[in-house]
CSV table of C-alpha atoms in Angstrom, one decimal:
chain,number,residue,atom,x,y,z
P,1,UNK,CA,7.7,88.6,-24.3
P,2,UNK,CA,7.0,86.5,-27.5
P,3,UNK,CA,10.3,84.9,-27.2
P,4,UNK,CA,9.7,84.0,-23.5
P,5,UNK,CA,6.3,82.2,-24.4
P,6,UNK,CA,7.9,80.3,-27.3
P,7,UNK,CA,10.3,79.0,-25.1
P,8,UNK,CA,7.7,77.6,-22.7
P,9,UNK,CA,5.9,76.1,-25.6
P,10,UNK,CA,9.0,74.3,-26.8
P,11,UNK,CA,9.5,73.1,-23.2
P,12,UNK,CA,6.1,71.8,-22.8
P,13,UNK,CA,6.3,70.1,-26.3
P,14,UNK,CA,9.5,68.3,-25.2
P,15,UNK,CA,8.0,67.1,-21.9
P,16,UNK,CA,5.3,65.6,-23.8
P,17,UNK,CA,7.5,63.8,-26.3
P,18,UNK,CA,9.7,62.6,-23.5
P,19,UNK,CA,6.4,61.2,-21.5
P,20,UNK,CA,5.4,59.5,-24.7
P,21,UNK,CA,8.5,57.9,-25.4
P,22,UNK,CA,8.5,56.6,-21.7
P,23,UNK,CA,5.2,55.0,-22.0
P,24,UNK,CA,6.0,53.4,-25.1
P,25,UNK,CA,8.8,51.8,-23.6
P,26,UNK,CA,6.9,50.6,-20.7
P,27,UNK,CA,4.5,48.7,-23.2
P,28,UNK,CA,7.2,47.3,-25.0
P,29,UNK,CA,8.8,45.9,-21.7
P,30,UNK,CA,5.2,44.7,-20.7
P,31,UNK,CA,4.8,42.8,-24.1
P,32,UNK,CA,8.2,41.4,-23.8
P,33,UNK,CA,7.6,40.0,-20.0
P,34,UNK,CA,4.1,38.6,-21.4
P,35,UNK,CA,5.6,36.9,-24.6
P,36,UNK,CA,8.8,35.5,-22.4
P,37,UNK,CA,6.0,33.9,-19.6
P,38,UNK,CA,3.8,32.4,-22.6
P,39,UNK,CA,7.3,30.6,-24.1
P,40,UNK,CA,8.1,29.5,-20.2
P,41,UNK,CA,4.8,28.2,-20.0
P,42,UNK,CA,4.9,26.4,-23.3
P,43,UNK,CA,8.3,25.0,-22.0
P,44,UNK,CA,6.6,23.5,-19.1
P,45,UNK,CA,4.1,21.8,-21.1
P,46,UNK,CA,5.8,19.9,-23.5
P,47,UNK,CA,8.7,19.3,-21.0
P,48,UNK,CA,10.3,16.8,-23.0
P,49,UNK,CA,7.1,14.6,-23.8
P,50,UNK,CA,7.0,13.3,-27.5
P,51,UNK,CA,3.8,11.5,-27.5
P,52,UNK,CA,1.6,12.8,-30.5
P,53,UNK,CA,-1.4,14.0,-28.3
P,54,UNK,CA,1.1,15.3,-25.6
P,55,UNK,CA,-1.6,18.1,-24.7
P,56,UNK,CA,-4.0,15.3,-23.3
P,57,UNK,CA,-1.2,13.7,-21.6
P,58,UNK,CA,-0.2,17.1,-20.1
P,59,UNK,CA,-3.7,17.5,-18.6
P,60,UNK,CA,-3.7,14.0,-17.0
P,61,UNK,CA,-0.2,14.6,-15.8
P,62,UNK,CA,-1.3,18.0,-14.2
P,63,UNK,CA,-4.3,16.4,-12.6
P,64,UNK,CA,-1.8,13.7,-11.2
P,65,UNK,CA,0.5,16.4,-10.1
P,66,UNK,CA,-2.4,18.0,-8.3
P,67,UNK,CA,-3.6,14.6,-6.7
P,68,UNK,CA,0.1,14.4,-5.2
P,69,UNK,CA,-0.2,17.7,-3.7
P,70,UNK,CA,-3.6,17.0,-2.0
P,71,UNK,CA,-2.5,13.9,-0.3
P,72,UNK,CA,-4.6,12.9,2.6
P,73,UNK,CA,-7.5,14.7,0.9
P,74,UNK,CA,-11.1,13.3,1.4
P,75,UNK,CA,-12.0,9.9,0.4
P,76,UNK,CA,-13.2,9.4,-3.1
P,77,UNK,CA,-15.8,6.7,-3.7
P,78,UNK,CA,-13.1,4.2,-5.1
P,79,UNK,CA,-10.9,4.7,-2.2
P,80,UNK,CA,-10.4,1.6,0.1
P,81,UNK,CA,-8.5,0.4,2.9
P,82,UNK,CA,-7.7,-3.1,3.5
P,83,UNK,CA,-6.5,-5.0,6.6
P,84,UNK,CA,-5.1,-8.5,6.5
P,85,UNK,CA,-4.8,-10.4,9.4
P,86,UNK,CA,-2.7,-13.0,8.0
P,87,UNK,CA,-3.0,-16.7,9.5
P,88,UNK,CA,0.4,-17.9,10.3
P,89,UNK,CA,-0.5,-19.9,13.3
P,90,UNK,CA,0.4,-19.0,16.8
P,91,UNK,CA,1.6,-15.4,16.3
P,92,UNK,CA,0.9,-12.1,14.7
P,93,UNK,CA,1.1,-10.7,11.1
P,94,UNK,CA,-1.0,-7.9,9.7
P,95,UNK,CA,-0.7,-6.2,6.4
P,96,UNK,CA,-2.4,-2.9,5.9
P,97,UNK,CA,-3.1,-1.2,2.5
P,98,UNK,CA,-4.2,2.1,1.0
P,99,UNK,CA,-3.8,3.2,-2.5
P,100,UNK,CA,0.0,2.4,-3.4
P,101,UNK,CA,1.3,2.3,0.3
P,102,UNK,CA,1.5,-0.7,2.4
P,103,UNK,CA,2.5,-1.5,6.1
P,104,UNK,CA,3.4,-4.6,8.0
P,105,UNK,CA,2.7,-4.9,11.6
P,106,UNK,CA,4.8,-8.1,13.0
P,107,UNK,CA,5.9,-11.1,10.6
P,108,UNK,CA,5.2,-14.3,13.0
P,109,UNK,CA,7.6,-16.7,14.0
P,110,UNK,CA,11.1,-17.5,12.5
P,111,UNK,CA,9.6,-20.3,10.5
P,112,UNK,CA,6.9,-17.8,9.0
P,113,UNK,CA,9.1,-15.3,7.3
P,114,UNK,CA,8.9,-16.6,3.9
P,115,UNK,CA,5.0,-17.3,3.8
P,116,UNK,CA,4.7,-13.8,4.8
P,117,UNK,CA,7.0,-12.7,2.2
P,118,UNK,CA,4.8,-14.9,-0.4
P,119,UNK,CA,1.5,-13.6,0.8
P,120,UNK,CA,2.5,-9.8,0.6
P,121,UNK,CA,3.9,-10.7,-3.0
P,122,UNK,CA,0.3,-12.3,-3.8
P,123,UNK,CA,-1.2,-8.7,-2.9
P,124,UNK,CA,1.0,-6.9,-5.3
P,125,UNK,CA,3.2,-5.2,-2.7
P,126,UNK,CA,6.3,-4.0,-3.8
P,127,UNK,CA,7.6,-2.0,-0.9
P,128,UNK,CA,6.6,-1.0,2.4
P,129,UNK,CA,6.1,2.2,3.8
P,130,UNK,CA,6.5,0.8,7.4
P,131,UNK,CA,7.6,-2.3,8.8
P,132,UNK,CA,6.7,-2.7,12.5
P,133,UNK,CA,7.9,-5.2,15.0
P,134,UNK,CA,5.7,-4.5,17.9
P,135,UNK,CA,7.8,-6.1,20.5
P,136,UNK,CA,10.6,-8.4,20.3
P,137,UNK,CA,9.1,-11.5,20.9
P,138,UNK,CA,9.8,-14.5,18.2
P,139,UNK,CA,6.2,-14.9,17.3
P,140,UNK,CA,6.0,-11.4,16.2
P,141,UNK,CA,9.3,-10.3,14.7
P,142,UNK,CA,10.8,-14.1,13.9
P,143,UNK,CA,10.0,-13.5,10.2
P,144,UNK,CA,10.8,-9.7,10.0
P,145,UNK,CA,14.3,-10.3,9.2
P,146,UNK,CA,13.0,-11.9,5.9
P,147,UNK,CA,10.8,-8.9,5.1
P,148,UNK,CA,13.4,-6.2,5.8
P,149,UNK,CA,15.8,-8.2,3.5
P,150,UNK,CA,13.3,-8.6,0.5
P,151,UNK,CA,11.5,-5.4,0.5
P,152,UNK,CA,12.6,-1.8,0.4
P,153,UNK,CA,11.2,-0.6,3.9
P,154,UNK,CA,11.0,3.3,4.1
P,155,UNK,CA,10.3,3.2,7.8
P,156,UNK,CA,11.3,0.5,10.5
P,157,UNK,CA,9.7,0.8,14.0
P,158,UNK,CA,10.3,-1.0,16.8
P,159,UNK,CA,10.1,-0.2,20.5
P,160,UNK,CA,13.1,0.5,23.1
P,161,UNK,CA,13.3,-2.7,24.2
P,162,UNK,CA,16.3,-5.3,23.4
P,163,UNK,CA,16.2,-8.8,23.7
P,164,UNK,CA,19.0,-11.1,24.0
P,165,UNK,CA,17.9,-13.8,21.4
P,166,UNK,CA,19.1,-15.1,18.3
P,167,UNK,CA,15.9,-14.0,16.6
P,168,UNK,CA,16.3,-10.5,17.8
P,169,UNK,CA,20.1,-10.3,16.8
P,170,UNK,CA,18.9,-11.6,13.1
P,171,UNK,CA,16.5,-8.7,12.8
P,172,UNK,CA,19.2,-6.3,14.0
P,173,UNK,CA,21.8,-7.7,11.8
P,174,UNK,CA,19.4,-7.5,8.7
P,175,UNK,CA,18.4,-3.8,9.4
P,176,UNK,CA,22.5,-3.2,9.6
P,177,UNK,CA,23.1,-5.1,6.3
P,178,UNK,CA,20.4,-3.0,4.6
P,179,UNK,CA,22.0,0.2,6.0
P,180,UNK,CA,18.9,1.3,7.6
P,181,UNK,CA,18.1,2.4,11.0
P,182,UNK,CA,15.3,1.5,13.6
P,183,UNK,CA,12.8,4.5,14.8
P,184,UNK,CA,11.5,4.3,18.2
P,185,UNK,CA,8.3,5.8,17.6
P,186,UNK,CA,7.0,8.5,20.3
P,187,UNK,CA,3.4,8.3,21.9
P,188,UNK,CA,1.0,10.4,20.4
P,189,UNK,CA,3.0,10.8,17.0
P,190,UNK,CA,0.8,10.6,13.9
P,191,UNK,CA,1.9,9.1,10.5
P,192,UNK,CA,0.2,9.0,7.3
P,193,UNK,CA,-0.5,5.8,5.0
P,194,UNK,CA,-2.1,7.0,1.7
P,195,UNK,CA,-5.4,8.7,2.9
P,196,UNK,CA,-5.1,6.8,6.1
P,197,UNK,CA,-3.3,7.7,9.1
P,198,UNK,CA,-2.3,6.2,12.4
P,199,UNK,CA,-1.4,7.4,15.9
P,200,UNK,CA,1.1,5.6,18.4
P,201,UNK,CA,-0.5,5.1,21.6
P,202,UNK,CA,2.0,3.3,23.8
P,203,UNK,CA,4.9,5.1,25.8
P,204,UNK,CA,7.3,2.5,24.0
P,205,UNK,CA,10.4,4.4,26.1
P,206,UNK,CA,8.6,3.5,29.7
P,207,UNK,CA,10.6,0.7,31.6
P,208,UNK,CA,8.3,-2.3,32.1
P,209,UNK,CA,11.0,-4.3,33.7
P,210,UNK,CA,11.1,-7.7,32.3
P,211,UNK,CA,7.6,-7.8,31.1
P,212,UNK,CA,8.4,-8.0,27.2
P,213,UNK,CA,4.6,-7.7,26.2
P,214,UNK,CA,3.9,-4.4,27.7
P,215,UNK,CA,6.9,-2.8,25.6
P,216,UNK,CA,4.4,-3.5,22.4
P,217,UNK,CA,3.8,-0.8,20.1
P,218,UNK,CA,0.2,0.0,20.2
P,219,UNK,CA,-1.5,2.1,17.2
P,220,UNK,CA,-4.8,3.3,16.3
P,221,UNK,CA,-5.5,3.6,12.4
P,222,UNK,CA,-8.2,5.7,10.9
P,223,UNK,CA,-9.7,5.9,7.4
P,224,UNK,CA,-12.5,8.2,7.0
P,225,UNK,CA,-15.1,7.4,9.8
P,226,UNK,CA,-13.7,4.0,10.5
P,227,UNK,CA,-10.9,2.9,12.9
P,228,UNK,CA,-8.7,-0.1,13.8
P,229,UNK,CA,-6.7,-1.0,17.0
P,230,UNK,CA,-3.8,-2.9,17.1
P,231,UNK,CA,-1.9,-3.4,20.4
P,232,UNK,CA,0.3,-6.1,19.9
P,233,UNK,CA,0.9,-8.3,23.1
P,234,UNK,CA,0.4,-5.5,25.4
P,235,UNK,CA,-1.0,-6.6,28.7
P,236,UNK,CA,-2.7,-4.9,31.6
P,237,UNK,CA,0.2,-2.4,32.7
P,238,UNK,CA,0.5,-1.0,29.2
P,239,UNK,CA,-3.3,-0.9,28.8
P,240,UNK,CA,-4.0,1.2,32.1
P,241,UNK,CA,-1.0,3.6,30.7
P,242,UNK,CA,-2.9,3.9,27.3
P,243,UNK,CA,-6.3,4.8,29.4
P,244,UNK,CA,-4.3,7.3,31.4
P,245,UNK,CA,-2.7,9.1,28.3
P,246,UNK,CA,-6.1,10.5,27.3
P,247,UNK,CA,-5.6,9.7,23.5
P,248,UNK,CA,-8.5,8.3,21.7
P,249,UNK,CA,-9.1,4.2,21.9
P,250,UNK,CA,-12.7,3.9,20.5
P,251,UNK,CA,-12.4,1.7,17.5
P,252,UNK,CA,-14.4,-0.2,15.0
P,253,UNK,CA,-12.2,-3.2,14.7
P,254,UNK,CA,-9.9,-4.4,17.6
P,255,UNK,CA,-7.0,-6.9,17.2
P,256,UNK,CA,-7.1,-8.9,20.2
P,257,UNK,CA,-4.0,-8.5,22.5
P,258,UNK,CA,-1.7,-11.3,23.2
P,259,UNK,CA,-3.7,-13.6,21.0
P,260,UNK,CA,-6.8,-13.4,23.3
P,261,UNK,CA,-5.1,-13.9,26.5
P,262,UNK,CA,-6.7,-12.9,29.9
P,263,UNK,CA,-3.7,-11.0,31.0
P,264,UNK,CA,-4.7,-8.5,28.5
P,265,UNK,CA,-7.9,-7.4,27.2
P,266,UNK,CA,-8.9,-6.1,30.6
P,267,UNK,CA,-12.6,-5.2,30.9
P,268,UNK,CA,-11.9,-1.4,31.5
P,269,UNK,CA,-9.7,-1.4,28.2
P,270,UNK,CA,-12.3,-3.3,26.3
P,271,UNK,CA,-14.9,-0.6,27.4
P,272,UNK,CA,-12.9,2.2,26.3
P,273,UNK,CA,-12.4,0.6,22.9
P,274,UNK,CA,-16.1,-0.4,22.6
P,275,UNK,CA,-15.3,-2.3,19.4
P,276,UNK,CA,-17.9,-3.6,17.1
P,277,UNK,CA,-15.8,-6.3,15.8
P,278,UNK,CA,-12.6,-8.3,17.3
P,279,UNK,CA,-10.0,-10.4,15.3
P,280,UNK,CA,-8.3,-12.9,17.0
P,281,UNK,CA,-4.9,-14.1,15.7
P,282,UNK,CA,-3.8,-17.3,17.1
P,283,UNK,CA,-2.8,-21.0,16.1
P,284,UNK,CA,-5.3,-23.9,15.9
P,285,UNK,CA,-4.9,-26.1,19.2
P,286,UNK,CA,-2.3,-23.9,20.5
P,287,UNK,CA,-0.4,-24.9,23.9
P,288,UNK,CA,-1.3,-21.4,25.6
P,289,UNK,CA,-5.0,-22.0,25.5
P,290,UNK,CA,-5.6,-18.9,23.5
P,291,UNK,CA,-8.3,-17.3,23.2
P,292,UNK,CA,-9.1,-17.7,26.9
P,293,UNK,CA,-12.8,-18.0,28.0
P,294,UNK,CA,-12.9,-15.2,30.4
P,295,UNK,CA,-12.1,-12.6,27.3
P,296,UNK,CA,-14.4,-14.5,25.1
P,297,UNK,CA,-17.2,-14.1,27.6
P,298,UNK,CA,-16.6,-10.4,27.8
P,299,UNK,CA,-16.6,-10.2,24.3
P,300,UNK,CA,-19.8,-11.7,24.0
P,301,UNK,CA,-21.3,-9.9,26.7
P,302,UNK,CA,-20.6,-6.6,24.6
P,303,UNK,CA,-22.2,-7.9,21.6
P,304,UNK,CA,-18.8,-7.9,19.7
P,305,UNK,CA,-18.7,-10.0,16.5
P,306,UNK,CA,-15.5,-12.0,16.7
P,307,UNK,CA,-13.4,-13.5,13.8
P,308,UNK,CA,-10.7,-16.0,14.2
P,309,UNK,CA,-7.7,-17.0,12.3
P,310,UNK,CA,-7.3,-20.7,14.1
P,311,UNK,CA,-11.0,-21.2,12.8
P,312,UNK,CA,-11.3,-19.3,9.5
P,313,UNK,CA,-7.6,-18.7,8.1
P,314,UNK,CA,-6.6,-15.4,7.2
P,315,UNK,CA,-9.2,-12.5,7.8
P,316,UNK,CA,-9.4,-9.5,5.6
P,317,UNK,CA,-11.6,-6.5,6.5
P,318,UNK,CA,-12.2,-3.7,4.1
P,319,UNK,CA,-13.1,-0.1,4.8
P,320,UNK,CA,-14.8,2.2,2.3
P,321,UNK,CA,-14.6,5.1,4.9
P,322,UNK,CA,-17.8,4.7,6.1
P,323,UNK,CA,-18.3,0.9,6.9
P,324,UNK,CA,-16.1,-2.3,7.5
P,325,UNK,CA,-16.8,-5.6,5.5
P,326,UNK,CA,-15.2,-8.7,6.1
P,327,UNK,CA,-14.4,-11.9,3.8
P,328,UNK,CA,-16.1,-14.2,5.9
P,329,UNK,CA,-18.9,-14.2,8.4
P,330,UNK,CA,-18.1,-13.7,12.2
P,331,UNK,CA,-17.4,-17.1,14.3
P,332,UNK,CA,-20.1,-18.6,15.9
P,333,UNK,CA,-18.3,-21.4,18.1
P,334,UNK,CA,-17.2,-19.1,21.1
P,335,UNK,CA,-14.9,-21.9,21.6
P,336,UNK,CA,-11.8,-21.1,24.4
P,337,UNK,CA,-8.5,-22.4,23.8
P,338,UNK,CA,-7.7,-25.6,25.9
P,339,UNK,CA,-3.9,-25.4,27.5
P,340,UNK,CA,-2.1,-28.6,26.8
P,341,UNK,CA,-2.0,-30.7,30.0
P,342,UNK,CA,-4.6,-29.1,31.7
P,343,UNK,CA,-7.2,-31.8,31.7
P,344,UNK,CA,-8.9,-32.8,34.9
P,345,UNK,CA,-7.3,-35.8,35.2
P,346,UNK,CA,-3.6,-34.4,34.5
P,347,UNK,CA,-4.5,-31.7,37.0
P,348,UNK,CA,-5.3,-34.6,39.6
P,349,UNK,CA,-1.9,-36.4,38.9
P,350,UNK,CA,0.1,-33.5,39.4
P,351,UNK,CA,-1.5,-32.8,42.9
P,352,UNK,CA,-1.0,-36.5,43.6
P,353,UNK,CA,2.7,-36.3,42.7
P,354,UNK,CA,3.7,-33.2,44.2
P,355,UNK,CA,6.4,-33.8,47.0
P,356,UNK,CA,6.5,-30.3,48.6
P,357,UNK,CA,4.6,-27.3,49.0
P,358,UNK,CA,4.9,-24.3,47.0
P,359,UNK,CA,7.5,-21.5,48.1
P,360,UNK,CA,11.1,-21.7,49.3
P,361,UNK,CA,14.1,-21.4,46.9
P,362,UNK,CA,14.9,-25.0,46.8
P,363,UNK,CA,16.2,-26.2,43.4
P,364,UNK,CA,15.0,-29.7,43.5
P,365,UNK,CA,11.5,-29.9,41.5
P,366,UNK,CA,9.6,-33.0,41.5
P,367,UNK,CA,7.0,-34.4,38.8
P,368,UNK,CA,4.4,-32.2,38.0
P,369,UNK,CA,5.8,-28.9,39.3
P,370,UNK,CA,6.8,-25.8,37.4
P,371,UNK,CA,9.7,-23.6,38.0
P,372,UNK,CA,8.7,-19.7,38.2
P,373,UNK,CA,10.7,-16.5,37.5
P,374,UNK,CA,9.2,-14.1,39.6
P,375,UNK,CA,11.1,-11.4,38.1
P,376,UNK,CA,9.8,-12.2,34.4
P,377,UNK,CA,6.5,-13.4,35.5
P,378,UNK,CA,7.0,-16.7,33.3
P,379,UNK,CA,7.1,-20.2,34.2
P,380,UNK,CA,9.0,-23.0,32.8
P,381,UNK,CA,9.3,-26.8,32.7
P,382,UNK,CA,12.1,-28.0,34.9
P,383,UNK,CA,14.4,-29.1,32.3
P,384,UNK,CA,13.9,-25.9,30.3
P,385,UNK,CA,17.3,-24.1,29.5
P,386,UNK,CA,16.0,-20.7,30.8
P,387,UNK,CA,16.0,-22.4,34.2
P,388,UNK,CA,19.8,-22.7,34.2
P,389,UNK,CA,20.4,-19.0,33.6
P,390,UNK,CA,17.5,-18.2,36.3
P,391,UNK,CA,19.2,-16.2,39.4
P,392,UNK,CA,18.0,-18.1,42.6
P,393,UNK,CA,16.7,-15.0,44.1
P,394,UNK,CA,14.0,-15.1,41.1
P,395,UNK,CA,13.4,-19.0,41.3
P,396,UNK,CA,10.3,-20.1,42.6
P,397,UNK,CA,8.9,-23.9,42.7
P,398,UNK,CA,5.2,-24.3,42.3
P,399,UNK,CA,2.7,-27.4,42.3
P,400,UNK,CA,0.0,-25.2,40.9
P,401,UNK,CA,-1.5,-26.3,37.6
P,402,UNK,CA,-0.7,-24.3,34.5
P,403,UNK,CA,-4.2,-23.0,34.4
P,404,UNK,CA,-4.2,-22.1,38.0
P,405,UNK,CA,-0.7,-20.0,37.1
P,406,UNK,CA,-2.3,-18.3,34.2
P,407,UNK,CA,-5.1,-16.9,36.1
P,408,UNK,CA,-2.6,-15.6,38.7
P,409,UNK,CA,-0.9,-13.7,35.9
P,410,UNK,CA,1.9,-15.8,35.2
P,411,UNK,CA,2.9,-16.5,31.3
P,412,UNK,CA,4.2,-19.9,30.0
P,413,UNK,CA,7.6,-19.9,28.5
P,414,UNK,CA,7.5,-19.8,24.8
P,415,UNK,CA,10.8,-21.9,24.5
P,416,UNK,CA,9.6,-25.1,26.6
P,417,UNK,CA,5.9,-24.6,26.3
P,418,UNK,CA,4.9,-25.8,29.6
């Protein structure tokens, strides 16, 4: 019996010893892991930095990393959004800056590429997060080839509408030379620009026939509680489609569509946008009569403050996320554009010189008449090169005045400037 008790005692003692050894081994392992973790953290902190006060540098670096991961967070007191409506004459070019990121919407005519490039340099722009050609008309994409060539453009947006012009070809060739691709944005997509964001409003894949303006990429930019709307040259058809989309249109600042034409900027669209401010980009004494009187009257009736590049040069709007301020006071002239050759005496001369009534498919054009393209909705001078390329079935002779044709929805050719 005594031997049996002794055996049990020895067995218990052996178990206790083995258990103690196991616990000690676990403690040692935990200490080893803790020590390893501490070394790893130390290596991360130093990370090759050789500055004497590396710990202070490390703290600022860690804050910077945290800031990067919080991109798009709430706006701080020092954050601002700048929108520059660049004065490039008759055309559009808009620079948007937020933090270190920048976006360019259009770049004016062929002769304005260098001027836009210089302006971007003056604003310390080194690269573009987005370069957008709203539609392939020369007064919007003419200078875009220079911009794409001179700057690194992370994203290049254009609509699904090609154009058989040298200007369009130059832009495409430059994109190819830079080994980049053009992205066609999709309606409803949202993109970020620093702490700002913008949403694509137009269905750029929709077929609007030969009405190039309606293919314009439209977007609504938001920064905090403020918003900006850009619609290129989008006219009534595209505006109605935007209204039907259900996407938000209400904006503090509206860049007038098609330079203030009354074939765009319809009352129903303006009512939905309900802007506090409107910026009109157009050339002084332009031959198109922009901005039109009807559009200005609608803005005035709505109590909208108007800014104009033809009167005030480059317009700069700055948002702090709560309010928008401008670099100048609103225009007070309310002066409508006057189409060249639309004076009363000239209209009388045209009517007196007409030799035939409007209509028919005859190709003989007399003094004071225009050639209409019923397919594209544009009218031309009789000697315009586009007339020679026009199919007879689309050709129509009109003795109406320039102003009458525009009121009917026709657009003057941008090559011959009728």
